[in-house]
Coordinates of C-alpha atoms in Angstrom, one line a residue:
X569 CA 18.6 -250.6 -56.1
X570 CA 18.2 -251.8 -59.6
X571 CA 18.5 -248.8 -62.5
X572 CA 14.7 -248.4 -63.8
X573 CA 14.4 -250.1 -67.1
X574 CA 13.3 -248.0 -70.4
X575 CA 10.0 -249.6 -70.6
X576 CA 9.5 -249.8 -66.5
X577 CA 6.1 -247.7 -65.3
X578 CA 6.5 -245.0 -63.0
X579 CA 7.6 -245.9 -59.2
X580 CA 5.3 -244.9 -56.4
X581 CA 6.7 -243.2 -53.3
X582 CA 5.2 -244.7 -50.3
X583 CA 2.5 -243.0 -49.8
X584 CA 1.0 -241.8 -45.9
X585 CA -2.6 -242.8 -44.6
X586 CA -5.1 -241.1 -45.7
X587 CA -3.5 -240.2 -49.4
X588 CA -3.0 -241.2 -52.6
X589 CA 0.0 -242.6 -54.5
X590 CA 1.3 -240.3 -57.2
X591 CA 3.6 -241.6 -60.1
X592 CA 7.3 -240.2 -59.9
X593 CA 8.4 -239.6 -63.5
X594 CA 12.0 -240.0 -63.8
X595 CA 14.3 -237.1 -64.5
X596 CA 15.2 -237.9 -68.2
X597 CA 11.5 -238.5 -69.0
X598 CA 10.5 -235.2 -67.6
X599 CA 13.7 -233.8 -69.5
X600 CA 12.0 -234.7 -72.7
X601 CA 8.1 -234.2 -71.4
X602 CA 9.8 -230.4 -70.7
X603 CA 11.2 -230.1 -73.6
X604 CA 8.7 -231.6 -75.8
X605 CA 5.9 -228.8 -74.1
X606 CA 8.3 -226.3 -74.4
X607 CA 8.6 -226.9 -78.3
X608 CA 5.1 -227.1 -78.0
X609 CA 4.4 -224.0 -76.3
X610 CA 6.4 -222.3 -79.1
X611 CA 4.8 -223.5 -81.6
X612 CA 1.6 -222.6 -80.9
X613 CA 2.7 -218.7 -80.0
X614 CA 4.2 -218.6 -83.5
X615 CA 1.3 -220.2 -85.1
X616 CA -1.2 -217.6 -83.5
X617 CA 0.9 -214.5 -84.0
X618 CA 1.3 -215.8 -87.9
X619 CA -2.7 -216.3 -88.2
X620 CA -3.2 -212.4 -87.1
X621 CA -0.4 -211.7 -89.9
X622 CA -2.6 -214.5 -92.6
X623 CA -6.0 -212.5 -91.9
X624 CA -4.7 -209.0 -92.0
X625 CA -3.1 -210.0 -95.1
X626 CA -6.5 -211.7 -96.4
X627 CA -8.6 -208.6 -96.0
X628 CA -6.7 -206.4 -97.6
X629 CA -6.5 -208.8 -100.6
X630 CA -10.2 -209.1 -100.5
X631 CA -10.7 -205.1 -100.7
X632 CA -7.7 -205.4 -103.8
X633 CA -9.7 -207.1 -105.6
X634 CA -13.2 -205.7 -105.8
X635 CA -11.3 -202.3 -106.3
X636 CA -12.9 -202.2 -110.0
X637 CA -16.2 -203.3 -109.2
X638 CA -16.3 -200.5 -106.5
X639 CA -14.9 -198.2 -108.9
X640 CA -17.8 -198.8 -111.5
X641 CA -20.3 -199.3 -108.8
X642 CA -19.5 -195.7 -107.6
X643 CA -19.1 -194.0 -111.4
X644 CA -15.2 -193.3 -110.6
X645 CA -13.0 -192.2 -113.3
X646 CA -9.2 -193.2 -113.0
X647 CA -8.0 -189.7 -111.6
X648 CA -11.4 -190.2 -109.1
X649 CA -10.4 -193.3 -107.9
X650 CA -6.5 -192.2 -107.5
X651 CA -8.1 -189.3 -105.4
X652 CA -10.0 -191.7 -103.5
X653 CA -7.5 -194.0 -102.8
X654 CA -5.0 -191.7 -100.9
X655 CA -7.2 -192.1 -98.4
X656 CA -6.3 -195.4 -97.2
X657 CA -2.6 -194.3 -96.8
X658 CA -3.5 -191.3 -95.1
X659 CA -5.3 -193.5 -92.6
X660 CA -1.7 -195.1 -92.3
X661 CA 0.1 -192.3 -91.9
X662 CA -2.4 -191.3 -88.7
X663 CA -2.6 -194.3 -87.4
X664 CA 1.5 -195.3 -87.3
X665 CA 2.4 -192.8 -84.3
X666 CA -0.7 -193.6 -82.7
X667 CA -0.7 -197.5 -82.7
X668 CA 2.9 -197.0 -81.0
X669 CA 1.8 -194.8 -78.6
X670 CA -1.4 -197.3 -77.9
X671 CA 0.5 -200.2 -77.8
X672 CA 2.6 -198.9 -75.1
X673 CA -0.4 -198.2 -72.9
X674 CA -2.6 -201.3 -73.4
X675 CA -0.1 -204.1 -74.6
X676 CA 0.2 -205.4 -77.8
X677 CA -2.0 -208.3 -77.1
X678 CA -5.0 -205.8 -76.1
X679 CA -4.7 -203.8 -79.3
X680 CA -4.2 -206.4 -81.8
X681 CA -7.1 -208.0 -80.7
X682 CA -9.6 -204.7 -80.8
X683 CA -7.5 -203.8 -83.8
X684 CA -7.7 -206.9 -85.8
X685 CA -11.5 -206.9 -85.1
X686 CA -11.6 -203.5 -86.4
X687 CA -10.0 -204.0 -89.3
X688 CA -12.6 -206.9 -90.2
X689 CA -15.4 -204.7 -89.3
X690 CA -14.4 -202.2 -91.8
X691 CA -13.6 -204.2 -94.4
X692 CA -17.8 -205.2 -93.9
X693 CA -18.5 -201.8 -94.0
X694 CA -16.8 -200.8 -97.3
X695 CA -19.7 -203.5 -98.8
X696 CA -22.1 -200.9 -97.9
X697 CA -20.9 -198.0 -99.5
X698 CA -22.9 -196.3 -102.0
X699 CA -21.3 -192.9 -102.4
X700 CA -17.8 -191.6 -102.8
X701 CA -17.5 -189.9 -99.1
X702 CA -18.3 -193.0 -97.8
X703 CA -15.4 -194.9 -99.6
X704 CA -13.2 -192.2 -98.8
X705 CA -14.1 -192.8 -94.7
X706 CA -14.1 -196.1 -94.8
X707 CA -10.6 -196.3 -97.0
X708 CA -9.5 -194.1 -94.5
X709 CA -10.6 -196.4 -91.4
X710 CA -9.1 -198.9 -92.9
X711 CA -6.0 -197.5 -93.3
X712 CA -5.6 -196.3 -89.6
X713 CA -7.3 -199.6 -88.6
X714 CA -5.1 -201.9 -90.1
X715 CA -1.9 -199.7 -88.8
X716 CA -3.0 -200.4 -85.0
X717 CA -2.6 -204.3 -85.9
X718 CA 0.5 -204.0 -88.1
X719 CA 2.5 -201.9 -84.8
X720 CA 1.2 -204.6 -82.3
X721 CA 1.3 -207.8 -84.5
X722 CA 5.0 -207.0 -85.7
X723 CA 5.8 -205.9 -81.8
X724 CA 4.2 -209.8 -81.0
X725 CA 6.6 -211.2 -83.7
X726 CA 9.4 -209.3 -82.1
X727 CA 8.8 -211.3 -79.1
X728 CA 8.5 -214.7 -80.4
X729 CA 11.9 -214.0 -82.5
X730 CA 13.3 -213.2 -79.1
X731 CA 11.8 -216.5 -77.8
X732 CA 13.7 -218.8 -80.7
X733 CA 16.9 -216.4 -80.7
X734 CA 17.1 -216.3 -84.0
X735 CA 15.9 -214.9 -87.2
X736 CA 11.8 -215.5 -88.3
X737 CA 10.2 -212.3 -88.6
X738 CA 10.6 -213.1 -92.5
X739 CA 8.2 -215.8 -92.2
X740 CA 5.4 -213.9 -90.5
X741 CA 5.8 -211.6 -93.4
X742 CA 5.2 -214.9 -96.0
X743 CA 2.0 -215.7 -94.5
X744 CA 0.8 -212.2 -94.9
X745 CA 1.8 -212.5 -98.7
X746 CA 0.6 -216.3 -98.8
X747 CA -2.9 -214.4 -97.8
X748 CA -2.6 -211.7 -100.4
X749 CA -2.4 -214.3 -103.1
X750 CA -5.3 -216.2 -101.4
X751 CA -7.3 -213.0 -101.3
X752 CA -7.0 -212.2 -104.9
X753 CA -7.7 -215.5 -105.5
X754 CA -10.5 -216.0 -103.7
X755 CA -11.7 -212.1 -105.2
X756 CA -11.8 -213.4 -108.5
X757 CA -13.7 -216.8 -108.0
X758 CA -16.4 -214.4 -106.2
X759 CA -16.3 -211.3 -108.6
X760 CA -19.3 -212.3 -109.6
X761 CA -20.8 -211.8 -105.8
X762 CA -21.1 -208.6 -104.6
X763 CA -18.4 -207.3 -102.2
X764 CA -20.7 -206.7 -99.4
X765 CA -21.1 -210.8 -99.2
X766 CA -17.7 -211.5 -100.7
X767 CA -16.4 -209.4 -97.6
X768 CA -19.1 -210.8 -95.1
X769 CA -17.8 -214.6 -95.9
X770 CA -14.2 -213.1 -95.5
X771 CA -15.0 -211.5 -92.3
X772 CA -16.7 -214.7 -90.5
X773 CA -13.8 -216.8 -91.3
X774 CA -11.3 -214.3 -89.7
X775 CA -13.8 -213.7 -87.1
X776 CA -13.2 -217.0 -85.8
X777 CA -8.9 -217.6 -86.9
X778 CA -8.8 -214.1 -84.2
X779 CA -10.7 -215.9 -81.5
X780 CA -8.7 -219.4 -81.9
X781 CA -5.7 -217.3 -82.4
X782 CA -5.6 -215.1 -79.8
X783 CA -5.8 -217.0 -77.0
X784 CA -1.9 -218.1 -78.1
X785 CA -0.4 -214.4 -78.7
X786 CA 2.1 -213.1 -75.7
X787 CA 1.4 -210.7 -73.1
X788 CA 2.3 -207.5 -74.2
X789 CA 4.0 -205.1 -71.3
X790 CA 1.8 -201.9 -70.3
X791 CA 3.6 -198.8 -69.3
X792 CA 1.7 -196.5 -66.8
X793 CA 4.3 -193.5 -67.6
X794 CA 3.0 -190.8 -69.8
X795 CA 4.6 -192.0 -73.7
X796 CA 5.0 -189.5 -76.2
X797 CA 2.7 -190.3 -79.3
X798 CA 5.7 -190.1 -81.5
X799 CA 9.2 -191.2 -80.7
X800 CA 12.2 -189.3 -82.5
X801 CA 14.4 -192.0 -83.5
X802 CA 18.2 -192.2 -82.9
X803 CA 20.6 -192.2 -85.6
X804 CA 20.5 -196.0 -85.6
X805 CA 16.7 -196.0 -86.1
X806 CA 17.1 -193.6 -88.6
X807 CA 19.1 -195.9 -90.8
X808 CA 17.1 -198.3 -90.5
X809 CA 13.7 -196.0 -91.7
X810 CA 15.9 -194.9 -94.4
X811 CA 16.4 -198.6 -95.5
X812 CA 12.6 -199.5 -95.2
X813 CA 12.5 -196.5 -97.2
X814 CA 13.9 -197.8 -99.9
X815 CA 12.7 -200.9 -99.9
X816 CA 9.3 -200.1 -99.7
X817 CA 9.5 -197.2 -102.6
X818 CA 10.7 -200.4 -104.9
X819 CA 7.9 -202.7 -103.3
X820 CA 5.3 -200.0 -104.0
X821 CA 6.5 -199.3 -107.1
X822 CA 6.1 -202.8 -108.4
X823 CA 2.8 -202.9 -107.5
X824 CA 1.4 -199.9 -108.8
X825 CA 4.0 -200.0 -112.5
X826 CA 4.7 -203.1 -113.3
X827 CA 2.1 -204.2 -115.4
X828 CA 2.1 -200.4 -117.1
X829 CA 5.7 -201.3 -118.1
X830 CA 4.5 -204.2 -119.5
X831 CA 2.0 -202.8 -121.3
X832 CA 3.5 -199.9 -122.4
X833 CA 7.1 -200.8 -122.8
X834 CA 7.0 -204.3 -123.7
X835 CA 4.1 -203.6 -125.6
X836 CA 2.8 -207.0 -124.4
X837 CA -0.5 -208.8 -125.6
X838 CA -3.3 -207.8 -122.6
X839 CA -3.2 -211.9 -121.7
X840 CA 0.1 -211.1 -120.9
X841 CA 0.6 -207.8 -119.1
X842 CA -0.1 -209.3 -115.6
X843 CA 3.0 -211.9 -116.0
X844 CA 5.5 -209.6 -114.8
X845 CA 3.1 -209.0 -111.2
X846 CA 2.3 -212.4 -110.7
X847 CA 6.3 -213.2 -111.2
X848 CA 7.0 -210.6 -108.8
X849 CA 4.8 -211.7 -106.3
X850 CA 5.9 -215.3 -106.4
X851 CA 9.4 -214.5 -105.6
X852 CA 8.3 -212.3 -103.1
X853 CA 6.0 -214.3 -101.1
X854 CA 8.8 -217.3 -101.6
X855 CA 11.2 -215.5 -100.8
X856 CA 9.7 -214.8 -97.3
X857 CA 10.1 -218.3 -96.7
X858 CA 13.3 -218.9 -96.7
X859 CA 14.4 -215.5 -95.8
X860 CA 14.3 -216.6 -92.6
X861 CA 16.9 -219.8 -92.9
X862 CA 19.5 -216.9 -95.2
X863 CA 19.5 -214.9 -92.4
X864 CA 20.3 -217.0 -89.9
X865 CA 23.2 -218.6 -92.5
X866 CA 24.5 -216.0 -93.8
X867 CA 23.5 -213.1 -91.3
X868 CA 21.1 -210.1 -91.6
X869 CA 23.7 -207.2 -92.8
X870 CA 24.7 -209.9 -95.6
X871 CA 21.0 -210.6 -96.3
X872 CA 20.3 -207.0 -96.7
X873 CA 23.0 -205.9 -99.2
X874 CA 22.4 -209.2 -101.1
X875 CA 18.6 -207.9 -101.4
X876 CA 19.7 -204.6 -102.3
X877 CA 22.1 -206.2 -105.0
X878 CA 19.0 -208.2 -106.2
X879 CA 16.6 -204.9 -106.3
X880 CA 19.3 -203.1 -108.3
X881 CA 20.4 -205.8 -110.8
X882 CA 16.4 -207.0 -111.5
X883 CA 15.4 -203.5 -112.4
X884 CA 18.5 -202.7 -114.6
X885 CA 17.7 -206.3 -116.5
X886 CA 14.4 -204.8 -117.3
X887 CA 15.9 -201.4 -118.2
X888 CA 18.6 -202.5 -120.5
X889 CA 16.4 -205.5 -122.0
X890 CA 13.0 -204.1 -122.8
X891 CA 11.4 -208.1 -123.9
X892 CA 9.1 -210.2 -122.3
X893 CA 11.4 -213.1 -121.0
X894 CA 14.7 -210.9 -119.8
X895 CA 12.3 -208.2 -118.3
X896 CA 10.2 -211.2 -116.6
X897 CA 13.8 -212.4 -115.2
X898 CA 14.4 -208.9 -114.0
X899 CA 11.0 -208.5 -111.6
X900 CA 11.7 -212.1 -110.3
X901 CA 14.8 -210.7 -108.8
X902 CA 13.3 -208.0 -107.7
X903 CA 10.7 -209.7 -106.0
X904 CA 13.0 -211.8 -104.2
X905 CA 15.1 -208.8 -103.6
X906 CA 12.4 -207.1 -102.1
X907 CA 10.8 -210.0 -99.8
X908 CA 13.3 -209.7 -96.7
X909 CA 14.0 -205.9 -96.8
X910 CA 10.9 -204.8 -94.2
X911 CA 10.9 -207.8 -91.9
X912 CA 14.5 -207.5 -91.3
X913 CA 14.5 -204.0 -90.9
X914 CA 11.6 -204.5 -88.4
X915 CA 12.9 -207.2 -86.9
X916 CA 16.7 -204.9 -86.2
X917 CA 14.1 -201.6 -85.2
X918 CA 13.0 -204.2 -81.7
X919 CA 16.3 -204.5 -80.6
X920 CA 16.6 -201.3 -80.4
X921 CA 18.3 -200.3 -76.9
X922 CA 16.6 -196.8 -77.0
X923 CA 13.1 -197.4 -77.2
X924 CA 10.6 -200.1 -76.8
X925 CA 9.6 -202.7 -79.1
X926 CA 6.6 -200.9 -80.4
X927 CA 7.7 -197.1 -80.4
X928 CA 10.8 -198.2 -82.8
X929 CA 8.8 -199.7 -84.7
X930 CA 6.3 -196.9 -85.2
X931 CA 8.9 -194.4 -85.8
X932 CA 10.5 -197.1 -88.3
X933 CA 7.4 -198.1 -90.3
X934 CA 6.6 -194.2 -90.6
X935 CA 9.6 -193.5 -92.5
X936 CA 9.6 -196.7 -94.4
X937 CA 6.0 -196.1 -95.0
X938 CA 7.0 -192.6 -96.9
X939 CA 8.8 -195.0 -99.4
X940 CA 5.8 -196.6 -100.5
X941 CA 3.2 -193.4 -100.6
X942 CA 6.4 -191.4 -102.5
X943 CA 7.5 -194.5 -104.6
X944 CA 4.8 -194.6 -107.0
X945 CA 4.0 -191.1 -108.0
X946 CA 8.1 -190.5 -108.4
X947 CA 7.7 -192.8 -111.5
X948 CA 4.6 -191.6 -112.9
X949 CA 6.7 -188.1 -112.6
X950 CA 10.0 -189.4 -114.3
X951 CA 7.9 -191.6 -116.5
X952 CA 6.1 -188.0 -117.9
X953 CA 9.6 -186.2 -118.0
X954 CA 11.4 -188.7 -119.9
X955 CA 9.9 -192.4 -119.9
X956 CA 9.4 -195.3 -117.7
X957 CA 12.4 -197.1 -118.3
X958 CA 14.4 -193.8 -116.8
X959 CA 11.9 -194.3 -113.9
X960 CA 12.8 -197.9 -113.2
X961 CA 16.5 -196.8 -113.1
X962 CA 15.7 -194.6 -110.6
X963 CA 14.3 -197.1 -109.0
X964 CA 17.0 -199.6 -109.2
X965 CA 19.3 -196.8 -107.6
X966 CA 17.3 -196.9 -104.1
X967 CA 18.0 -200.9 -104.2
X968 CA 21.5 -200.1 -104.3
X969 CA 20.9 -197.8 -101.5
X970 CA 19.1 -200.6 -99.5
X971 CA 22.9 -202.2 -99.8
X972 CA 25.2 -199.3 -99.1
X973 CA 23.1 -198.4 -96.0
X974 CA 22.7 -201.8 -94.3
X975 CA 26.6 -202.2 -94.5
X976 CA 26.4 -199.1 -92.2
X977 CA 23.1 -199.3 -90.2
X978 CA 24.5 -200.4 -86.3
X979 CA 21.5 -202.2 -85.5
X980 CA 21.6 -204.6 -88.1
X981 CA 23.9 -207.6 -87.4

């Protein structure tokens, strides 16, 4: 028999009475048919677990930015509104044992489809409000909402990292931060509009990304055990809360100070005082991009400390060299510093060999999560005691502690 030519067609078998003759693809074309669907197949999963990330990411964003407007809509003061909006973290703090638990009942697939619709409906709903209780429920809704799809959307990206065998949780994190700087974006186009159409808009688009999207999100395991609603980590899990800690008491304080130390340290003209944010960001949300490839080159313990290192050595530019350029320099770092700390540390939590996927990562987001509620006020403290710059030192020791403890953490490879 002559070997089948490159451009030959199919052969038939020979086919019985009665049926019909059915092409025969040969082995090295289904290879490549098999591969090329299985790339396929990939793709797609990661693409719909990264749109859930893109339109959590958008409505919070979209709430960011129409915080003033509310604020003056409602007849808030600054100390009012500070009051008012503990409530969204409180909602957190709830909702972080409970989405683990919840997740390990229904799968995450369920619950970050009920959550992420939720979490879109209550963003609608804080357009309505027209009195400060209201805010305060729907802050706190919002909150507990948008915790049920952070457990089961960071359990999903667990499963697709475990898919590729290697590193890309950093990624999902970049599209959430690609969406935050969409979200303010957008916010100030509209802030003109008021919120309750500005969210509406916002609310049919992701409406119809979590309909598209979900059909391509993984089947989440069910366990029909009783599950505790909290988890007591191990030791390992332990150091790995204690380096989301850090990181996110540096992340939160960057958002919340930065452009406070720009104003009042720098003494910065007002068209200037959002530069060091907006550097921050950048480096952040770029950052998550190619944390990803780092991690994979140069490993994720190596990754960490370097971050750490980054952290540390941003803030203590800004510190040392209270001027617009050097301290500019400083939060770029930082930002970049910052931008692989949590999805590593999440990613490590789901290999955990003690506890499911999305019970590590509850009982790792909850103590990370104390780092960015306790963060913010720390500074505001130091920063009344002494001064700011003190506080940013402070600061720039827990990034040195984000690299002393992942050159210990055993999960972390």
């Amino acid at each position: 028999m002559n070997p089948p030519v490159e451009n030959e067609k199919p052969v038939s078998k020979q086919s019985l009475p009665g049926t019909v003759d059915l092409p025969v693809m040969p082995a090295a074309k289904m290879r490549i048919w098999n591969i090329r669907r299985a790339i396929s197949i990939k793709g797609s999963i990661r693409l719909g677990v990264g749109t859930f990330f893109f339109t959590q990411g958008l409505c919070f964003a979209s709430w960011a930015s129409r915080i003033p407007h509310i604020k003056n809509l409602l007849g808030l003061s600054d100390a009012g509104l500070g009051s008012v909006l503990f409530a969204l973290p409180a909602g957190s703090i709830v909702g972080l044992p409970l989405s683990g638990w919840l997740v390990s009942r229904l799968g995450s697939k369920r619950v970050l489809l009920f959550g992420a619709l939720l979490y879109v409906l209550v963003l609608v709903s804080i357009g309505f409000v027209s009195a400060t209780w209201q805010l305060v429920a729907a802050l706190f809704c919002f909150g507990l909402t948008g915790n049920l799809v952070n457990i089961a959307v960071n359990t999903q990206a667990i499963g697709v990292e475990n898919i590729y065998k290697k590193s890309i949780m950093a990624s999902f994190h970049g599209a959430w931060s690609l969406a935050g700087l969409s979200g303010a974006a957008i916010g100030t186009l509209l802030v003109s509009v008021p919120p309750l159409f500005h969210f509406s808009g916002v609310a049919i688009f992701c409406f119809l990304a979590i309909f598209i999207a979900h059909r391509f999100t993984l089947r989440g395991n069910m366990s029909s055990g009783s599950q505790p609603i909290f988890a007591k980590p191990d030791n390992a899990l332990l150091a790995l809360g204690l380096i989301g800690f850090c990181g996110m008491a540096c992340e939160g304080a960057m958002f919340d100070w930065s452009g406070v130390y720009f104003d009042k340290v720098l003494n910065a003209p007002k068209a200037l005082t959002t530069v060091g944010y907006v550097a921050f960001m950048s480096t952040m949300s770029g950052g998550r991009f190619v944390g990803d490839w780092l991690a994979n080159t140069i490993g994720k313990r190596k990754m960490l400390q370097m971050s750490g290192v980054f952290i540390s050595v941003g803030l203590m530019v800004s510190v040392i060299f209270p001027f617009i350029i050097p301290v500019t320099i400083g939060f770029l770092l930082v930002g970049f510093g910052v931008s692989s700390v949590v999805p590593l540390v999440y990613s490590a939590a789901g290999k955990s060999p003690t506890l499911p996927p999305n019970m590590a990562l509850a009982a790792v987001s909850t103590i990370s999560f104390l780092g960015f509620l306790i963060g913010p006020p720390l500074i505001g403290f130091i920063a009344e005691a002494a001064s700011l710059r003190y506080s940013f030192a402070v600061i720039a020791a827990l990034g040195l502690g984000t690299a002393i403890l992942s050159s210990k953490a055993k999960l972390i490879q």
